[in-house]
PDB file of C-alpha atoms in Angstrom:
ATOM      1  CA  MET A  10       2.303  -8.452  16.241  1.00 54.00           C
ATOM      2  CA  GLU A  11      -0.242 -10.512  18.125  1.00 64.00           C
ATOM      3  CA  LEU A  12      -3.900  -9.546  18.179  1.00 64.00           C
ATOM      4  CA  VAL A  13      -5.793 -10.345  21.355  1.00 69.00           C
ATOM      5  CA  GLY A  14      -9.157  -9.502  22.796  1.00 76.00           C
ATOM      6  CA  THR A  15     -11.281  -7.031  20.879  1.00 82.00           C
ATOM      7  CA  GLU A  16      -8.664  -6.570  18.153  1.00 81.00           C
ATOM      8  CA  ALA A  17      -8.736 -10.295  17.375  1.00 82.00           C
ATOM      9  CA  VAL A  18     -12.545 -10.256  17.142  1.00 85.00           C
ATOM     10  CA  PHE A  19     -12.495  -7.301  14.756  1.00 87.00           C
ATOM     11  CA  PHE A  20      -9.732  -8.968  12.731  1.00 86.00           C
ATOM     12  CA  TYR A  21     -11.766 -12.124  12.134  1.00 88.00           C
ATOM     13  CA  ILE A  22     -14.875 -10.089  11.323  1.00 90.00           C
ATOM     14  CA  LEU A  23     -13.011  -7.929   8.801  1.00 90.00           C
ATOM     15  CA  ALA A  24     -11.179 -10.929   7.332  1.00 89.00           C
ATOM     16  CA  LEU A  25     -14.452 -12.825   6.847  1.00 91.00           C
ATOM     17  CA  PHE A  26     -16.131  -9.737   5.382  1.00 93.00           C
ATOM     18  CA  THR A  27     -13.247  -9.164   2.957  1.00 92.00           C
ATOM     19  CA  LEU A  28     -13.207 -12.810   1.888  1.00 90.00           C
ATOM     20  CA  VAL A  29     -16.973 -12.894   1.274  1.00 91.00           C
ATOM     21  CA  MET A  30     -16.852  -9.655  -0.722  1.00 91.00           C
ATOM     22  CA  ALA A  31     -13.929 -10.953  -2.799  1.00 90.00           C
ATOM     23  CA  ILE A  32     -15.832 -14.148  -3.648  1.00 89.00           C
ATOM     24  CA  ALA A  33     -18.913 -12.080  -4.508  1.00 88.00           C
ATOM     25  CA  LEU A  34     -16.703  -9.911  -6.719  1.00 87.00           C
ATOM     26  CA  ILE A  35     -15.474 -12.729  -8.939  1.00 86.00           C
ATOM     27  CA  THR A  36     -18.963 -14.253  -9.179  1.00 86.00           C
ATOM     28  CA  ALA A  37     -20.886 -10.999  -9.740  1.00 84.00           C
ATOM     29  CA  PRO A  38     -23.375 -11.248 -12.655  1.00 83.00           C
ATOM     30  CA  THR A  39     -22.904  -7.615 -13.741  1.00 81.00           C
ATOM     31  CA  ALA A  40     -19.976  -5.231 -13.923  1.00 78.00           C
ATOM     32  CA  VAL A  41     -21.614  -2.609 -11.704  1.00 80.00           C
ATOM     33  CA  ARG A  42     -22.180  -5.094  -8.892  1.00 85.00           C
ATOM     34  CA  GLY A  43     -18.634  -6.321  -9.300  1.00 84.00           C
ATOM     35  CA  ALA A  44     -17.311  -2.782  -8.877  1.00 84.00           C
ATOM     36  CA  LEU A  45     -19.409  -2.314  -5.732  1.00 86.00           C
ATOM     37  CA  TYR A  46     -18.132  -5.608  -4.314  1.00 89.00           C
ATOM     38  CA  LEU A  47     -14.593  -4.478  -5.134  1.00 88.00           C
ATOM     39  CA  MET A  48     -15.184  -1.278  -3.188  1.00 88.00           C
ATOM     40  CA  ALA A  49     -16.389  -3.273  -0.181  1.00 91.00           C
ATOM     41  CA  THR A  50     -13.359  -5.571  -0.431  1.00 92.00           C
ATOM     42  CA  LEU A  51     -10.936  -2.655  -0.431  1.00 91.00           C
ATOM     43  CA  ILE A  52     -12.694  -1.082   2.545  1.00 92.00           C
ATOM     44  CA  GLY A  53     -12.273  -4.369   4.437  1.00 92.00           C
ATOM     45  CA  VAL A  54      -8.562  -4.402   3.596  1.00 92.00           C
ATOM     46  CA  ALA A  55      -8.281  -0.823   4.861  1.00 91.00           C
ATOM     47  CA  GLY A  56      -9.857  -1.960   8.116  1.00 91.00           C
ATOM     48  CA  LEU A  57      -7.193  -4.655   8.447  1.00 90.00           C
ATOM     49  CA  PHE A  58      -4.520  -2.003   7.977  1.00 88.00           C
ATOM     50  CA  LEU A  59      -6.105   0.002  10.780  1.00 88.00           C
ATOM     51  CA  LEU A  60      -5.867  -3.008  13.083  1.00 86.00           C
ATOM     52  CA  LEU A  61      -2.137  -3.107  12.309  1.00 83.00           C
ATOM     53  CA  HIS A  62      -1.933   0.561  13.340  1.00 81.00           C
ATOM     54  CA  ALA A  63      -0.987   1.517   9.778  1.00 81.00           C
ATOM     55  CA  GLU A  64      -3.256   4.531   9.536  1.00 83.00           C
ATOM     56  CA  PHE A  65      -1.356   6.084   6.636  1.00 82.00           C
ATOM     57  CA  VAL A  66      -1.627   2.950   4.491  1.00 82.00           C
ATOM     58  CA  ALA A  67      -5.318   2.576   5.354  1.00 86.00           C
ATOM     59  CA  GLY A  68      -5.992   6.180   4.402  1.00 86.00           C
ATOM     60  CA  ALA A  69      -4.101   5.792   1.131  1.00 85.00           C
ATOM     61  CA  GLN A  70      -6.062   2.600   0.425  1.00 86.00           C
ATOM     62  CA  ILE A  71      -9.390   4.401   0.795  1.00 88.00           C
ATOM     63  CA  LEU A  72      -8.401   7.643  -0.928  1.00 86.00           C
ATOM     64  CA  ILE A  73      -6.625   6.104  -3.932  1.00 84.00           C
ATOM     65  CA  TYR A  74      -8.438   2.845  -4.598  1.00 82.00           C
ATOM     66  CA  VAL A  75     -11.911   3.320  -3.137  1.00 83.00           C
ATOM     67  CA  GLY A  76     -12.187   7.042  -3.746  1.00 82.00           C
ATOM     68  CA  GLY A  77     -10.394   7.112  -7.084  1.00 79.00           C
ATOM     69  CA  VAL A  78     -10.014   3.898  -9.032  1.00 76.00           C
ATOM     70  CA  VAL A  79     -13.249   2.103  -8.114  1.00 78.00           C
ATOM     71  CA  VAL A  80     -15.388   5.231  -8.425  1.00 77.00           C
ATOM     72  CA  LEU A  81     -13.848   5.857 -11.846  1.00 76.00           C
ATOM     73  CA  PHE A  82     -14.638   2.276 -12.899  1.00 76.00           C
ATOM     74  CA  ILE A  83     -18.245   2.636 -11.759  1.00 74.00           C
ATOM     75  CA  PHE A  84     -18.593   5.960 -13.574  1.00 75.00           C
ATOM     76  CA  VAL A  85     -17.223   4.552 -16.844  1.00 72.00           C
ATOM     77  CA  ILE A  86     -19.313   1.384 -16.617  1.00 72.00           C
ATOM     78  CA  MET A  87     -22.534   3.299 -16.001  1.00 71.00           C
ATOM     79  CA  LEU A  88     -21.654   5.903 -18.644  1.00 70.00           C
ATOM     80  CA  VAL A  89     -21.301   3.367 -21.455  1.00 66.00           C
ATOM     81  CA  ASN A  90     -24.520   1.606 -20.326  1.00 58.00           C
ATOM     82  CA  ILE A  91     -23.364  -1.990 -20.140  1.00 54.00           C
ATOM     83  CA  ARG A  92     -26.314  -4.368 -20.293  1.00 53.00           C
ATOM     84  CA  ALA A  93     -26.366  -7.825 -18.782  1.00 46.00           C
ATOM     85  CA  GLU A  94     -27.287 -10.199 -21.577  1.00 44.00           C
ATOM     86  CA  MET A  95     -29.878 -12.389 -19.891  1.00 42.00           C
ATOM     87  CA  SER A  96     -30.762 -14.311 -23.052  1.00 44.00           C
ATOM     88  CA  GLU A  97     -27.377 -16.007 -23.312  1.00 48.00           C
ATOM     89  CA  PRO A  98     -26.333 -18.747 -20.874  1.00 47.00           C
ATOM     90  CA  SER A  99     -23.867 -17.768 -18.188  1.00 49.00           C
ATOM     91  CA  ARG A 100     -20.242 -18.392 -19.119  1.00 51.00           C
ATOM     92  CA  THR A 101     -18.705 -17.479 -15.813  1.00 49.00           C
ATOM     93  CA  TYR A 102     -17.095 -20.845 -15.224  1.00 51.00           C
ATOM     94  CA  THR A 103     -15.619 -21.657 -18.620  1.00 64.00           C
ATOM     95  CA  ARG A 104     -12.505 -23.753 -18.989  1.00 68.00           C
ATOM     96  CA  GLN A 105     -10.351 -20.763 -19.928  1.00 66.00           C
ATOM     97  CA  ARG A 106     -11.433 -18.792 -16.888  1.00 68.00           C
ATOM     98  CA  ARG A 107     -10.837 -21.744 -14.619  1.00 71.00           C
ATOM     99  CA  LEU A 108      -7.335 -22.088 -16.039  1.00 75.00           C
ATOM    100  CA  ALA A 109      -6.710 -18.360 -15.563  1.00 72.00           C
ATOM    101  CA  ALA A 110      -7.954 -18.595 -11.971  1.00 72.00           C
ATOM    102  CA  VAL A 111      -5.577 -21.499 -11.282  1.00 76.00           C
ATOM    103  CA  VAL A 112      -2.641 -19.545 -12.738  1.00 77.00           C
ATOM    104  CA  VAL A 113      -3.459 -16.476 -10.637  1.00 74.00           C
ATOM    105  CA  ILE A 114      -3.801 -18.583  -7.487  1.00 77.00           C
ATOM    106  CA  MET A 115      -0.440 -20.237  -8.162  1.00 78.00           C
ATOM    107  CA  MET A 116       1.184 -16.824  -8.630  1.00 74.00           C
ATOM    108  CA  VAL A 117      -0.301 -15.534  -5.383  1.00 71.00           C
ATOM    109  CA  LEU A 118       0.812 -18.645  -3.499  1.00 74.00           C
ATOM    110  CA  GLY A 119       4.299 -18.313  -4.991  1.00 72.00           C
ATOM    111  CA  VAL A 120       4.599 -14.696  -3.887  1.00 67.00           C
ATOM    112  CA  TRP A 121       3.272 -15.646  -0.455  1.00 64.00           C
ATOM    113  CA  TYR A 122       5.747 -18.529  -0.079  1.00 66.00           C
ATOM    114  CA  PHE A 123       8.858 -16.638  -1.138  1.00 63.00           C
ATOM    115  CA  GLY A 124       7.806 -13.421   0.570  1.00 57.00           C
ATOM    116  CA  ILE A 125       6.576 -14.753   3.912  1.00 54.00           C
ATOM    117  CA  GLN A 126       7.795 -18.314   4.408  1.00 52.00           C
ATOM    118  CA  GLN A 127      11.377 -17.374   3.547  1.00 51.00           C
ATOM    119  CA  ASP A 128      10.983 -14.399   5.917  1.00 48.00           C
ATOM    120  CA  PRO A 129      13.275 -11.860   4.222  1.00 45.00           C
ATOM    121  CA  PHE A 130      11.761  -9.123   6.380  1.00 44.00           C
ATOM    122  CA  HIS A 131      10.641  -8.741   9.950  1.00 46.00           C
ATOM    123  CA  LEU A 132       7.505  -7.021  11.101  1.00 42.00           C
ATOM    124  CA  VAL A 133       8.777  -4.337  13.424  1.00 40.00           C
ATOM    125  CA  ARG A 134       6.413  -2.181  15.418  1.00 43.00           C
ATOM    126  CA  ARG A 135       7.622   1.384  15.423  1.00 45.00           C
ATOM    127  CA  GLY A 136       5.359   4.131  16.621  1.00 46.00           C
ATOM    128  CA  PRO A 137       1.786   3.934  15.334  1.00 46.00           C
ATOM    129  CA  VAL A 138       2.597   1.944  12.174  1.00 45.00           C
ATOM    130  CA  VAL A 139       3.937  -1.498  11.327  1.00 45.00           C
ATOM    131  CA  ALA A 140       6.818  -1.226   8.866  1.00 45.00           C
ATOM    132  CA  LEU A 141       8.705  -3.895   6.918  1.00 47.00           C
ATOM    133  CA  ILE A 142      12.459  -3.521   7.393  1.00 48.00           C
ATOM    134  CA  PRO A 143      15.303  -5.967   6.756  1.00 50.00           C
ATOM    135  CA  PRO A 144      16.651  -7.907   9.738  1.00 53.00           C
ATOM    136  CA  PRO A 145      19.417  -5.886  11.425  1.00 53.00           C
ATOM    137  CA  SER A 146      22.950  -7.242  11.555  1.00 57.00           C
ATOM    138  CA  GLN A 147      23.475  -5.567  14.931  1.00 55.00           C
ATOM    139  CA  PRO A 148      21.071  -4.890  17.778  1.00 59.00           C
ATOM    140  CA  LEU A 149      19.083  -1.755  17.187  1.00 54.00           C
ATOM    141  CA  PRO A 150      19.437   1.118  19.650  1.00 56.00           C
ATOM    142  CA  PRO A 151      16.399   1.910  21.748  1.00 56.00           C
ATOM    143  CA  VAL A 152      13.833   3.827  19.744  1.00 52.00           C
ATOM    144  CA  GLU A 153      12.483   6.973  21.284  1.00 53.00           C
ATOM    145  CA  GLU A 154       8.809   7.700  20.928  1.00 50.00           C
ATOM    146  CA  PRO A 155       8.499  10.402  18.229  1.00 47.00           C
ATOM    147  CA  THR A 156       6.772  13.626  19.007  1.00 45.00           C
ATOM    148  CA  LEU A 157       3.396  14.473  17.564  1.00 42.00           C
ATOM    149  CA  GLY A 158       4.887  16.995  15.153  1.00 43.00           C
ATOM    150  CA  GLY A 159       7.277  14.558  13.419  1.00 41.00           C
ATOM    151  CA  ARG A 160       5.344  11.304  13.675  1.00 45.00           C
ATOM    152  CA  ILE A 161       3.483  11.487  10.385  1.00 47.00           C
ATOM    153  CA  SER A 162       6.481  12.584   8.309  1.00 49.00           C
ATOM    154  CA  GLU A 163       8.757   9.889   9.749  1.00 56.00           C
ATOM    155  CA  ASP A 164       6.228   7.106   9.221  1.00 64.00           C
ATOM    156  CA  THR A 165       5.424   8.262   5.692  1.00 72.00           C
ATOM    157  CA  GLN A 166       9.107   8.457   4.813  1.00 75.00           C
ATOM    158  CA  GLU A 167       9.722   4.981   6.209  1.00 77.00           C
ATOM    159  CA  VAL A 168       6.803   3.470   4.290  1.00 75.00           C
ATOM    160  CA  GLY A 169       7.914   5.155   1.058  1.00 77.00           C
ATOM    161  CA  SER A 170      11.522   4.058   1.492  1.00 81.00           C
ATOM    162  CA  VAL A 171      10.589   0.418   2.082  1.00 80.00           C
ATOM    163  CA  LEU A 172       7.999   0.491  -0.721  1.00 77.00           C
ATOM    164  CA  TYR A 173      10.551   1.415  -3.385  1.00 80.00           C
ATOM    165  CA  THR A 174      13.475  -0.643  -2.057  1.00 83.00           C
ATOM    166  CA  LYS A 175      12.737  -3.843  -0.155  1.00 83.00           C
ATOM    167  CA  ALA A 176       9.130  -4.196  -1.331  1.00 80.00           C
ATOM    168  CA  ALA A 177       9.740  -3.272  -4.968  1.00 82.00           C
ATOM    169  CA  LEU A 178       8.602  -6.657  -6.348  1.00 84.00           C
ATOM    170  CA  PRO A 179       5.172  -6.675  -4.629  1.00 82.00           C
ATOM    171  CA  PHE A 180       4.757  -3.045  -5.712  1.00 80.00           C
ATOM    172  CA  GLU A 181       5.383  -3.968  -9.356  1.00 85.00           C
ATOM    173  CA  ILE A 182       2.987  -6.925  -9.075  1.00 84.00           C
ATOM    174  CA  ALA A 183       0.317  -4.568  -7.758  1.00 81.00           C
ATOM    175  CA  SER A 184       0.999  -2.261 -10.714  1.00 83.00           C
ATOM    176  CA  VAL A 185       0.495  -5.142 -13.143  1.00 86.00           C
ATOM    177  CA  LEU A 186      -2.769  -6.091 -11.428  1.00 83.00           C
ATOM    178  CA  LEU A 187      -3.963  -2.490 -11.728  1.00 79.00           C
ATOM    179  CA  LEU A 188      -3.063  -2.503 -15.429  1.00 85.00           C
ATOM    180  CA  VAL A 189      -5.037  -5.729 -15.896  1.00 84.00           C
ATOM    181  CA  ALA A 190      -8.010  -4.115 -14.152  1.00 77.00           C
ATOM    182  CA  ILE A 191      -7.853  -1.108 -16.483  1.00 77.00           C
ATOM    183  CA  VAL A 192      -7.670  -3.309 -19.584  1.00 81.00           C
ATOM    184  CA  GLY A 193     -10.532  -5.419 -18.241  1.00 77.00           C
ATOM    185  CA  SER A 194     -12.712  -2.355 -17.735  1.00 70.00           C
ATOM    186  CA  VAL A 195     -12.051  -1.298 -21.334  1.00 74.00           C
ATOM    187  CA  VAL A 196     -13.017  -4.769 -22.578  1.00 75.00           C
ATOM    188  CA  LEU A 197     -16.215  -4.715 -20.517  1.00 70.00           C
ATOM    189  CA  ALA A 198     -17.064  -1.268 -21.873  1.00 65.00           C
ATOM    190  CA  ARG A 199     -17.218  -2.538 -25.446  1.00 66.00           C
ATOM    191  CA  THR A 200     -20.798  -3.123 -26.502  1.00 57.00           C
ATOM    192  CA  ARG A 201     -21.930  -5.827 -28.885  1.00 52.00           C
ATOM    193  CA  ARG A 202     -22.395  -3.289 -31.671  1.00 52.00           C
ATOM    194  CA  GLN A 203     -18.839  -2.047 -31.234  1.00 59.00           C
ATOM    195  CA  GLU A 204     -17.519  -5.608 -31.343  1.00 59.00           C
ATOM    196  CA  GLU A 205     -19.413  -6.290 -34.567  1.00 58.00           C
ATOM    197  CA  THR A 206     -18.046  -3.047 -36.043  1.00 60.00           C
ATOM    198  CA  PHE A 207     -14.455  -3.920 -35.179  1.00 56.00           C
ATOM    199  CA  ASP A 208     -14.884  -7.494 -36.403  1.00 57.00           C
TER     200      ASP A 208
END
């Protein structure tokens, strides 16, 4: 779908906002600020979904990630009272973290290349949402505009069907990223005294 006029302006604003918040997230000096930047990043992504007329996905993005996961991270981080150690020099850009960043970027580029450049799916506008469906072997019959009573259920069913069939690999990658985030929050929650006790 092509964005023109006001939609294009809002797209570039939201894309720039999301990119800036993502960069601020990975360079945040404290865990609490990082969680707040993550919340802002996810809100920007939800705004992009709204521009694609995917209201259900945008709502799920805000309710699940912003309203659930990020708030839980902030609560746990503030509960265990993580302190920023100002006496030690910053180790944000160590060699290991640079290598990890390169690996993650290569993985993202690989998924982008095989998922978008190869074009296994087509973006088809159907009703108020944009759904990913495989290219049809035969011309599709004309689609009737759904009524207000069945619009939400049909769109939700279509998104769920594609999510667990054609988009299973990106869904599993997102699950792994969420698992990494949970493990990372547990590592950040360990205080110096706890580390000395375990060591």
